[in-house]
PDB file of C-alpha atoms and ligand atoms in Angstrom:
ATOM      1  CA  MET A   1     -21.153 -16.742 -34.113  1.00 94.00           C
ATOM      2  CA  ILE A   2     -20.577 -14.454 -36.726  1.00 96.00           C
ATOM      3  CA  ILE A   3     -23.571 -11.887 -38.075  1.00 98.00           C
ATOM      4  CA  GLY A   4     -23.251 -10.315 -41.751  1.00 98.00           C
ATOM      5  CA  LEU A   5     -24.517  -6.612 -41.654  1.00 98.00           C
ATOM      6  CA  THR A   6     -25.314  -5.166 -44.977  1.00 98.00           C
ATOM      7  CA  GLY A   7     -27.425  -2.545 -46.444  1.00 98.00           C
ATOM      8  CA  GLY A   8     -27.623  -0.109 -49.231  1.00 97.00           C
ATOM      9  CA  ILE A   9     -25.418   3.133 -49.703  1.00 96.00           C
ATOM     10  CA  ALA A  10     -26.132   5.351 -46.612  1.00 97.00           C
ATOM     11  CA  SER A  11     -28.333   2.941 -44.859  1.00 98.00           C
ATOM     12  CA  GLY A  12     -26.284   3.086 -41.789  1.00 97.00           C
ATOM     13  CA  LYS A  13     -24.053   0.102 -41.949  1.00 98.00           C
ATOM     14  CA  SER A  14     -20.890   2.098 -40.208  1.00 97.00           C
ATOM     15  CA  THR A  15     -23.315   3.977 -37.686  1.00 97.00           C
ATOM     16  CA  VAL A  16     -24.574   0.640 -36.470  1.00 98.00           C
ATOM     17  CA  ALA A  17     -21.000  -0.972 -36.619  1.00 98.00           C
ATOM     18  CA  ARG A  18     -19.912   1.475 -34.290  1.00 97.00           C
ATOM     19  CA  ALA A  19     -23.079   0.998 -32.067  1.00 97.00           C
ATOM     20  CA  PHE A  20     -22.164  -2.794 -31.616  1.00 98.00           C
ATOM     21  CA  GLU A  21     -18.445  -1.880 -31.210  1.00 97.00           C
ATOM     22  CA  ARG A  22     -19.530   0.097 -27.988  1.00 96.00           C
ATOM     23  CA  LEU A  23     -21.278  -2.955 -26.546  1.00 96.00           C
ATOM     24  CA  GLY A  24     -17.947  -4.650 -27.124  1.00 95.00           C
ATOM     25  CA  ILE A  25     -18.638  -6.304 -30.049  1.00 97.00           C
ATOM     26  CA  PRO A  26     -15.907  -6.240 -32.866  1.00 96.00           C
ATOM     27  CA  TRP A  27     -16.123  -6.192 -36.543  1.00 96.00           C
ATOM     28  CA  VAL A  28     -14.413  -6.805 -40.247  1.00 97.00           C
ATOM     29  CA  ASP A  29     -14.972  -4.905 -42.846  1.00 97.00           C
ATOM     30  CA  ALA A  30     -15.394  -6.283 -46.211  1.00 97.00           C
ATOM     31  CA  ASP A  31     -14.375  -3.039 -48.218  1.00 95.00           C
ATOM     32  CA  ASP A  32     -11.364  -2.870 -46.137  1.00 96.00           C
ATOM     33  CA  VAL A  33     -10.625  -6.399 -47.431  1.00 97.00           C
ATOM     34  CA  ALA A  34     -11.692  -5.609 -51.321  1.00 96.00           C
ATOM     35  CA  ARG A  35      -9.055  -2.819 -51.154  1.00 96.00           C
ATOM     36  CA  GLU A  36      -6.238  -5.068 -50.133  1.00 96.00           C
ATOM     37  CA  VAL A  37      -6.811  -7.804 -52.635  1.00 97.00           C
ATOM     38  CA  VAL A  38      -5.728  -5.111 -55.327  1.00 97.00           C
ATOM     39  CA  ALA A  39      -3.264  -3.371 -53.683  1.00 97.00           C
ATOM     40  CA  PRO A  40       0.268  -3.136 -55.567  1.00 96.00           C
ATOM     41  CA  GLY A  41       2.124  -6.564 -55.580  1.00 96.00           C
ATOM     42  CA  GLU A  42      -1.397  -8.511 -55.362  1.00 97.00           C
ATOM     43  CA  PRO A  43      -1.901 -10.976 -58.046  1.00 97.00           C
ATOM     44  CA  ALA A  44      -5.621  -9.708 -58.629  1.00 97.00           C
ATOM     45  CA  LEU A  45      -3.813  -6.350 -59.422  1.00 98.00           C
ATOM     46  CA  ALA A  46      -1.770  -7.906 -62.001  1.00 97.00           C
ATOM     47  CA  GLU A  47      -4.928  -9.849 -63.810  1.00 98.00           C
ATOM     48  CA  ILE A  48      -6.479  -6.777 -63.730  1.00 98.00           C
ATOM     49  CA  ALA A  49      -3.733  -4.771 -65.530  1.00 97.00           C
ATOM     50  CA  GLU A  50      -2.852  -7.787 -67.786  1.00 97.00           C
ATOM     51  CA  ARG A  51      -6.887  -7.458 -68.937  1.00 97.00           C
ATOM     52  CA  PHE A  52      -7.200  -3.826 -69.390  1.00 97.00           C
ATOM     53  CA  GLY A  53      -3.919  -2.367 -69.640  1.00 96.00           C
ATOM     54  CA  ALA A  54      -2.269   0.813 -68.305  1.00 95.00           C
ATOM     55  CA  ARG A  55      -5.520   2.711 -68.603  1.00 96.00           C
ATOM     56  CA  VAL A  56      -6.486   1.158 -65.123  1.00 97.00           C
ATOM     57  CA  LEU A  57      -3.267   1.904 -63.314  1.00 97.00           C
ATOM     58  CA  ASN A  58      -2.110   5.091 -61.805  1.00 97.00           C
ATOM     59  CA  ALA A  59       1.325   6.438 -62.472  1.00 95.00           C
ATOM     60  CA  ASP A  60       2.376   4.889 -59.215  1.00 96.00           C
ATOM     61  CA  GLY A  61       1.277   1.571 -60.028  1.00 95.00           C
ATOM     62  CA  SER A  62      -1.697   1.605 -57.913  1.00 97.00           C
ATOM     63  CA  LEU A  63      -5.033   0.507 -59.074  1.00 97.00           C
ATOM     64  CA  ASN A  64      -7.130   3.841 -60.663  1.00 97.00           C
ATOM     65  CA  ARG A  65     -10.611   2.635 -59.131  1.00 94.00           C
ATOM     66  CA  ARG A  66     -12.356   5.214 -61.329  1.00 93.00           C
ATOM     67  CA  ALA A  67     -11.111   3.819 -64.939  1.00 96.00           C
ATOM     68  CA  LEU A  68     -12.020   0.376 -63.692  1.00 96.00           C
ATOM     69  CA  ARG A  69     -15.359   1.371 -62.307  1.00 92.00           C
ATOM     70  CA  GLU A  70     -16.215   3.308 -65.746  1.00 93.00           C
ATOM     71  CA  ILE A  71     -15.295  -0.060 -67.665  1.00 95.00           C
ATOM     72  CA  VAL A  72     -17.356  -2.529 -65.326  1.00 93.00           C
ATOM     73  CA  PHE A  73     -20.140  -0.096 -65.202  1.00 87.00           C
ATOM     74  CA  ALA A  74     -20.569  -0.315 -68.977  1.00 90.00           C
ATOM     75  CA  ASP A  75     -19.997  -3.848 -69.804  1.00 94.00           C
ATOM     76  CA  ALA A  76     -21.472  -6.748 -67.511  1.00 93.00           C
ATOM     77  CA  ASP A  77     -19.275  -9.506 -69.019  1.00 97.00           C
ATOM     78  CA  GLU A  78     -16.314  -7.540 -67.872  1.00 97.00           C
ATOM     79  CA  ARG A  79     -17.838  -6.744 -64.164  1.00 94.00           C
ATOM     80  CA  ARG A  80     -18.447 -10.829 -64.063  1.00 95.00           C
ATOM     81  CA  TRP A  81     -14.962 -11.325 -64.854  1.00 97.00           C
ATOM     82  CA  LEU A  82     -13.676  -8.692 -62.592  1.00 97.00           C
ATOM     83  CA  GLU A  83     -15.897 -10.391 -59.928  1.00 95.00           C
ATOM     84  CA  SER A  84     -14.684 -13.800 -60.478  1.00 96.00           C
ATOM     85  CA  VAL A  85     -11.104 -12.556 -59.558  1.00 97.00           C
ATOM     86  CA  THR A  86     -11.710 -10.661 -56.573  1.00 96.00           C
ATOM     87  CA  HIS A  87     -14.518 -12.021 -55.063  1.00 94.00           C
ATOM     88  CA  PRO A  88     -12.735 -15.654 -54.230  1.00 94.00           C
ATOM     89  CA  ARG A  89      -9.972 -13.589 -53.135  1.00 96.00           C
ATOM     90  CA  ILE A  90     -12.029 -11.422 -50.697  1.00 96.00           C
ATOM     91  CA  ARG A  91     -13.552 -14.408 -49.122  1.00 94.00           C
ATOM     92  CA  GLU A  92     -10.555 -16.112 -48.498  1.00 95.00           C
ATOM     93  CA  ARG A  93      -8.982 -13.345 -46.996  1.00 96.00           C
ATOM     94  CA  LEU A  94     -12.335 -12.498 -44.760  1.00 96.00           C
ATOM     95  CA  HIS A  95     -12.198 -16.046 -43.489  1.00 95.00           C
ATOM     96  CA  ALA A  96      -8.844 -15.583 -42.086  1.00 95.00           C
ATOM     97  CA  HIS A  97      -9.714 -12.415 -40.875  1.00 95.00           C
ATOM     98  CA  LEU A  98     -13.055 -13.725 -39.193  1.00 95.00           C
ATOM     99  CA  ALA A  99     -11.007 -16.640 -37.642  1.00 94.00           C
ATOM    100  CA  ARG A 100      -8.794 -14.274 -36.098  1.00 94.00           C
ATOM    101  CA  LEU A 101     -11.877 -12.252 -34.417  1.00 93.00           C
ATOM    102  CA  GLN A 102     -13.284 -15.568 -33.608  1.00 89.00           C
ATOM    103  CA  ALA A 103     -10.269 -16.813 -31.816  1.00 91.00           C
ATOM    104  CA  GLY A 104     -10.607 -14.193 -29.089  1.00 89.00           C
ATOM    105  CA  ASP A 105     -12.632 -13.540 -26.031  1.00 89.00           C
ATOM    106  CA  VAL A 106     -15.516 -12.328 -27.709  1.00 93.00           C
ATOM    107  CA  PRO A 107     -19.507 -13.539 -27.761  1.00 94.00           C
ATOM    108  CA  TYR A 108     -20.012 -13.063 -31.657  1.00 96.00           C
ATOM    109  CA  GLY A 109     -18.594 -10.663 -34.505  1.00 97.00           C
ATOM    110  CA  LEU A 110     -19.829  -8.808 -37.489  1.00 98.00           C
ATOM    111  CA  LEU A 111     -18.940  -8.953 -40.915  1.00 98.00           C
ATOM    112  CA  VAL A 112     -20.028  -5.403 -42.685  1.00 98.00           C
ATOM    113  CA  SER A 113     -20.295  -5.660 -46.119  1.00 98.00           C
ATOM    114  CA  PRO A 114     -21.998  -3.489 -48.625  1.00 96.00           C
ATOM    115  CA  LEU A 115     -22.148  -6.795 -50.987  1.00 94.00           C
ATOM    116  CA  LEU A 116     -22.866  -9.286 -48.447  1.00 97.00           C
ATOM    117  CA  PHE A 117     -25.660 -11.136 -50.959  1.00 96.00           C
ATOM    118  CA  GLU A 118     -24.123  -9.987 -53.832  1.00 92.00           C
ATOM    119  CA  SER A 119     -20.397 -11.471 -53.408  1.00 90.00           C
ATOM    120  CA  GLY A 120     -21.343 -14.932 -52.109  1.00 90.00           C
ATOM    121  CA  GLN A 121     -19.929 -13.680 -48.662  1.00 95.00           C
ATOM    122  CA  ALA A 122     -23.599 -14.416 -46.874  1.00 96.00           C
ATOM    123  CA  GLU A 123     -22.710 -18.223 -47.240  1.00 95.00           C
ATOM    124  CA  MET A 124     -19.823 -17.117 -44.729  1.00 95.00           C
ATOM    125  CA  VAL A 125     -22.178 -15.880 -42.001  1.00 96.00           C
ATOM    126  CA  ASP A 126     -24.777 -17.739 -39.427  1.00 96.00           C
ATOM    127  CA  ARG A 127     -27.209 -14.760 -39.789  1.00 97.00           C
ATOM    128  CA  CYS A 128     -27.933 -11.662 -41.946  1.00 98.00           C
ATOM    129  CA  LEU A 129     -28.693  -8.128 -40.737  1.00 98.00           C
ATOM    130  CA  VAL A 130     -29.955  -5.868 -42.829  1.00 98.00           C
ATOM    131  CA  ILE A 131     -30.154  -2.287 -42.212  1.00 98.00           C
ATOM    132  CA  ASP A 132     -33.256  -0.819 -43.813  1.00 98.00           C
ATOM    133  CA  VAL A 133     -34.519   2.727 -44.589  1.00 98.00           C
ATOM    134  CA  PRO A 134     -36.905   4.368 -46.647  1.00 96.00           C
ATOM    135  CA  GLU A 135     -35.373   5.294 -50.060  1.00 96.00           C
ATOM    136  CA  ALA A 136     -36.291   9.011 -49.775  1.00 96.00           C
ATOM    137  CA  VAL A 137     -34.415   9.100 -46.490  1.00 96.00           C
ATOM    138  CA  GLN A 138     -31.580   6.888 -48.084  1.00 97.00           C
ATOM    139  CA  ILE A 139     -31.188   9.618 -50.925  1.00 97.00           C
ATOM    140  CA  ALA A 140     -31.111  12.491 -48.457  1.00 96.00           C
ATOM    141  CA  ARG A 141     -28.331  10.664 -46.307  1.00 96.00           C
ATOM    142  CA  THR A 142     -26.368  10.036 -49.418  1.00 96.00           C
ATOM    143  CA  ALA A 143     -26.369  13.305 -50.633  1.00 96.00           C
ATOM    144  CA  ALA A 144     -25.865  14.978 -47.056  1.00 95.00           C
ATOM    145  CA  ARG A 145     -22.734  12.841 -46.618  1.00 95.00           C
ATOM    146  CA  ASP A 146     -21.319  12.364 -50.084  1.00 94.00           C
ATOM    147  CA  ASP A 147     -20.150  15.008 -53.029  1.00 89.00           C
ATOM    148  CA  VAL A 148     -23.454  13.950 -54.897  1.00 93.00           C
ATOM    149  CA  ASP A 149     -26.661  15.537 -55.716  1.00 95.00           C
ATOM    150  CA  GLU A 150     -30.306  14.133 -55.175  1.00 96.00           C
ATOM    151  CA  SER A 151     -30.533  12.444 -58.732  1.00 96.00           C
ATOM    152  CA  GLN A 152     -26.784  11.490 -58.565  1.00 94.00           C
ATOM    153  CA  ALA A 153     -27.651   9.691 -55.338  1.00 95.00           C
ATOM    154  CA  ARG A 154     -31.089   8.133 -56.586  1.00 96.00           C
ATOM    155  CA  ALA A 155     -28.771   6.595 -59.937  1.00 93.00           C
ATOM    156  CA  ILE A 156     -26.649   4.915 -57.175  1.00 91.00           C
ATOM    157  CA  VAL A 157     -29.794   3.400 -54.958  1.00 94.00           C
ATOM    158  CA  ALA A 158     -31.158   2.534 -58.544  1.00 93.00           C
ATOM    159  CA  ALA A 159     -28.044   0.599 -59.276  1.00 90.00           C
ATOM    160  CA  GLN A 160     -28.086  -1.240 -55.862  1.00 93.00           C
ATOM    161  CA  MET A 161     -30.000  -4.504 -55.167  1.00 95.00           C
ATOM    162  CA  PRO A 162     -33.632  -3.704 -54.678  1.00 96.00           C
ATOM    163  CA  ARG A 163     -34.938  -2.835 -50.843  1.00 96.00           C
ATOM    164  CA  ALA A 164     -37.235  -5.645 -51.384  1.00 97.00           C
ATOM    165  CA  GLU A 165     -34.667  -8.399 -52.037  1.00 97.00           C
ATOM    166  CA  ARG A 166     -32.567  -7.387 -49.241  1.00 97.00           C
ATOM    167  CA  LEU A 167     -35.312  -7.426 -46.844  1.00 98.00           C
ATOM    168  CA  ALA A 168     -36.648 -11.137 -48.230  1.00 98.00           C
ATOM    169  CA  ARG A 169     -32.787 -12.537 -47.691  1.00 98.00           C
ATOM    170  CA  ALA A 170     -32.516 -10.971 -44.136  1.00 98.00           C
ATOM    171  CA  ASP A 171     -32.651 -12.853 -40.946  1.00 97.00           C
ATOM    172  CA  ASP A 172     -32.767  -9.729 -39.005  1.00 98.00           C
ATOM    173  CA  VAL A 173     -33.975  -5.985 -39.664  1.00 98.00           C
ATOM    174  CA  ILE A 174     -33.162  -3.138 -38.432  1.00 98.00           C
ATOM    175  CA  ASP A 175     -35.291   0.178 -39.058  1.00 98.00           C
ATOM    176  CA  ASN A 176     -32.844   2.867 -39.386  1.00 98.00           C
ATOM    177  CA  GLY A 177     -35.584   5.461 -40.869  1.00 96.00           C
ATOM    178  CA  GLY A 178     -35.472   6.964 -37.483  1.00 96.00           C
ATOM    179  CA  ASP A 179     -33.254   8.724 -35.269  1.00 96.00           C
ATOM    180  CA  GLU A 180     -30.215   7.879 -33.813  1.00 95.00           C
ATOM    181  CA  ALA A 181     -31.839   6.910 -30.373  1.00 96.00           C
ATOM    182  CA  ALA A 182     -34.481   4.730 -31.982  1.00 97.00           C
ATOM    183  CA  LEU A 183     -31.353   2.886 -33.679  1.00 97.00           C
ATOM    184  CA  ALA A 184     -29.401   2.727 -30.106  1.00 97.00           C
ATOM    185  CA  VAL A 185     -32.674   0.884 -28.752  1.00 97.00           C
ATOM    186  CA  GLN A 186     -32.706  -1.456 -31.814  1.00 98.00           C
ATOM    187  CA  VAL A 187     -28.957  -2.348 -31.668  1.00 98.00           C
ATOM    188  CA  ARG A 188     -29.020  -3.002 -27.722  1.00 98.00           C
ATOM    189  CA  GLN A 189     -32.242  -5.400 -28.329  1.00 98.00           C
ATOM    190  CA  LEU A 190     -30.211  -7.139 -30.957  1.00 98.00           C
ATOM    191  CA  ASN A 191     -27.235  -7.617 -29.085  1.00 98.00           C
ATOM    192  CA  GLN A 192     -28.964  -9.312 -26.306  1.00 97.00           C
ATOM    193  CA  ARG A 193     -30.898 -11.792 -28.465  1.00 96.00           C
ATOM    194  CA  TYR A 194     -27.158 -12.466 -30.274  1.00 97.00           C
ATOM    195  CA  ARG A 195     -25.453 -12.851 -27.105  1.00 96.00           C
ATOM    196  CA  ARG A 196     -28.194 -15.524 -25.969  1.00 95.00           C
ATOM    197  CA  LEU A 197     -27.940 -17.388 -29.227  1.00 94.00           C
ATOM    198  CA  SER A 198     -24.209 -17.506 -29.293  1.00 91.00           C
ATOM    199  CA  SER A 199     -24.229 -18.744 -25.681  1.00 89.00           C
ATOM    200  CA  THR A 200     -26.655 -21.502 -26.827  1.00 86.00           C
ATOM    201  CA  GLY A 201     -24.015 -22.403 -29.684  1.00 77.00           C
ATOM    202  CA  ARG A 202     -26.817 -21.861 -32.137  1.00 71.00           C
ATOM    203  CA  SER A 203     -27.401 -19.607 -34.478  1.00 71.00           C
ATOM    204  CA  SER A 204     -31.394 -19.669 -34.931  1.00 65.00           C
ATOM    205  CA  LEU A 205     -33.911 -20.239 -32.004  1.00 54.00           C
ATOM    206  CA  GLU A 206     -37.085 -18.541 -31.665  1.00 50.00           C
TER     207      GLU A 206
HETATM  208  P1  ADP B   1     -23.381   3.299 -44.795  1.00 78.41           P
HETATM  209  O1  ADP B   1     -22.100   2.404 -43.625  1.00 78.41           O
HETATM  210  O2  ADP B   1     -24.357   2.090 -44.736  1.00 78.41           O
HETATM  211  O3  ADP B   1     -22.842   3.708 -45.980  1.00 78.41           O
HETATM  212  P2  ADP B   1     -23.537   5.301 -42.710  1.00 78.41           P
HETATM  213  O4  ADP B   1     -23.531   4.550 -41.275  1.00 78.41           O
HETATM  214  O5  ADP B   1     -22.214   5.979 -43.047  1.00 78.41           O
HETATM  215  O6  ADP B   1     -24.169   4.479 -43.795  1.00 78.41           O
HETATM  216  O7  ADP B   1     -24.880   6.370 -42.634  1.00 78.41           O
HETATM  217  C1  ADP B   1     -25.284   7.358 -43.676  1.00 78.41           C
HETATM  218  C2  ADP B   1     -25.185   8.723 -43.319  1.00 78.41           C
HETATM  219  O8  ADP B   1     -26.396   8.598 -42.394  1.00 78.41           O
HETATM  220  C3  ADP B   1     -23.929   9.034 -42.437  1.00 78.41           C
HETATM  221  O9  ADP B   1     -23.738  10.628 -42.489  1.00 78.41           O
HETATM  222  C4  ADP B   1     -24.418   9.029 -40.662  1.00 78.41           C
HETATM  223  O10 ADP B   1     -24.133   9.812 -39.869  1.00 78.41           O
HETATM  224  C5  ADP B   1     -25.676   9.337 -41.360  1.00 78.41           C
HETATM  225  N1  ADP B   1     -26.789   8.455 -40.430  1.00 78.41           N
HETATM  226  C6  ADP B   1     -27.056   7.355 -40.006  1.00 78.41           C
HETATM  227  N2  ADP B   1     -28.289   6.745 -39.404  1.00 78.41           N
HETATM  228  C7  ADP B   1     -28.990   7.997 -38.944  1.00 78.41           C
HETATM  229  C8  ADP B   1     -29.941   8.235 -38.172  1.00 78.41           C
HETATM  230  N3  ADP B   1     -30.481   7.118 -37.606  1.00 78.41           N
HETATM  231  N4  ADP B   1     -30.463   9.425 -38.095  1.00 78.41           N
HETATM  232  C9  ADP B   1     -29.553  10.392 -38.806  1.00 78.41           C
HETATM  233  N5  ADP B   1     -28.696  10.441 -39.724  1.00 78.41           N
HETATM  234  C10 ADP B   1     -28.044   8.897 -39.569  1.00 78.41           C
END
């Protein structure tokens, strides 16, 4: 059984993944795989360079992410084109990673992905777990962690999938508006539930 773990920026995805890991649950990070598919030598990078030219490449031939981000942020068609090039390749590689993970002796595994719903990865998992936080908390944690001020953090949050939409697609929700102790309690409870579910060979049972 694979659980897809998602949430907005600074909702606590990495923190939750580490808490599951301490309970013996492995995870695959979709962000890592997204970087792999545009590494030098990869066909996706060649296609991107062909479309946008040298302005999206660094001097060493690697992808200039900031330049590419600026292009696709300003043009929804180009963003869709980019997604059509990268998302299928990311899913393909994730399939391989998840198959390896499931070949091990583990009760279940996690796919940690900020774009679980936006990138078609939700279809690859058995259940979707959303890490939910009030927007004010999310903005404060983004500003504290990253090199952005509150208004920049607010703009990033506003550009992401709305909180209500994410929640509507969740099978399970962790409320990370509290402290780390409150978070740990929820992770332990879910871990027990997921272990029960995987031992029955079903992904839903209530
Ligand atoms: P994501 O992976 O979703 O971007 P992180 O797990 O990195 O989010 O968490 C964002 C920031 O908020 C980090 O600095 C983390 O230490 C902090 N954080 C996460 N959960 C809590 C919590 N329950 N209480 C206080 N700070 C938290």
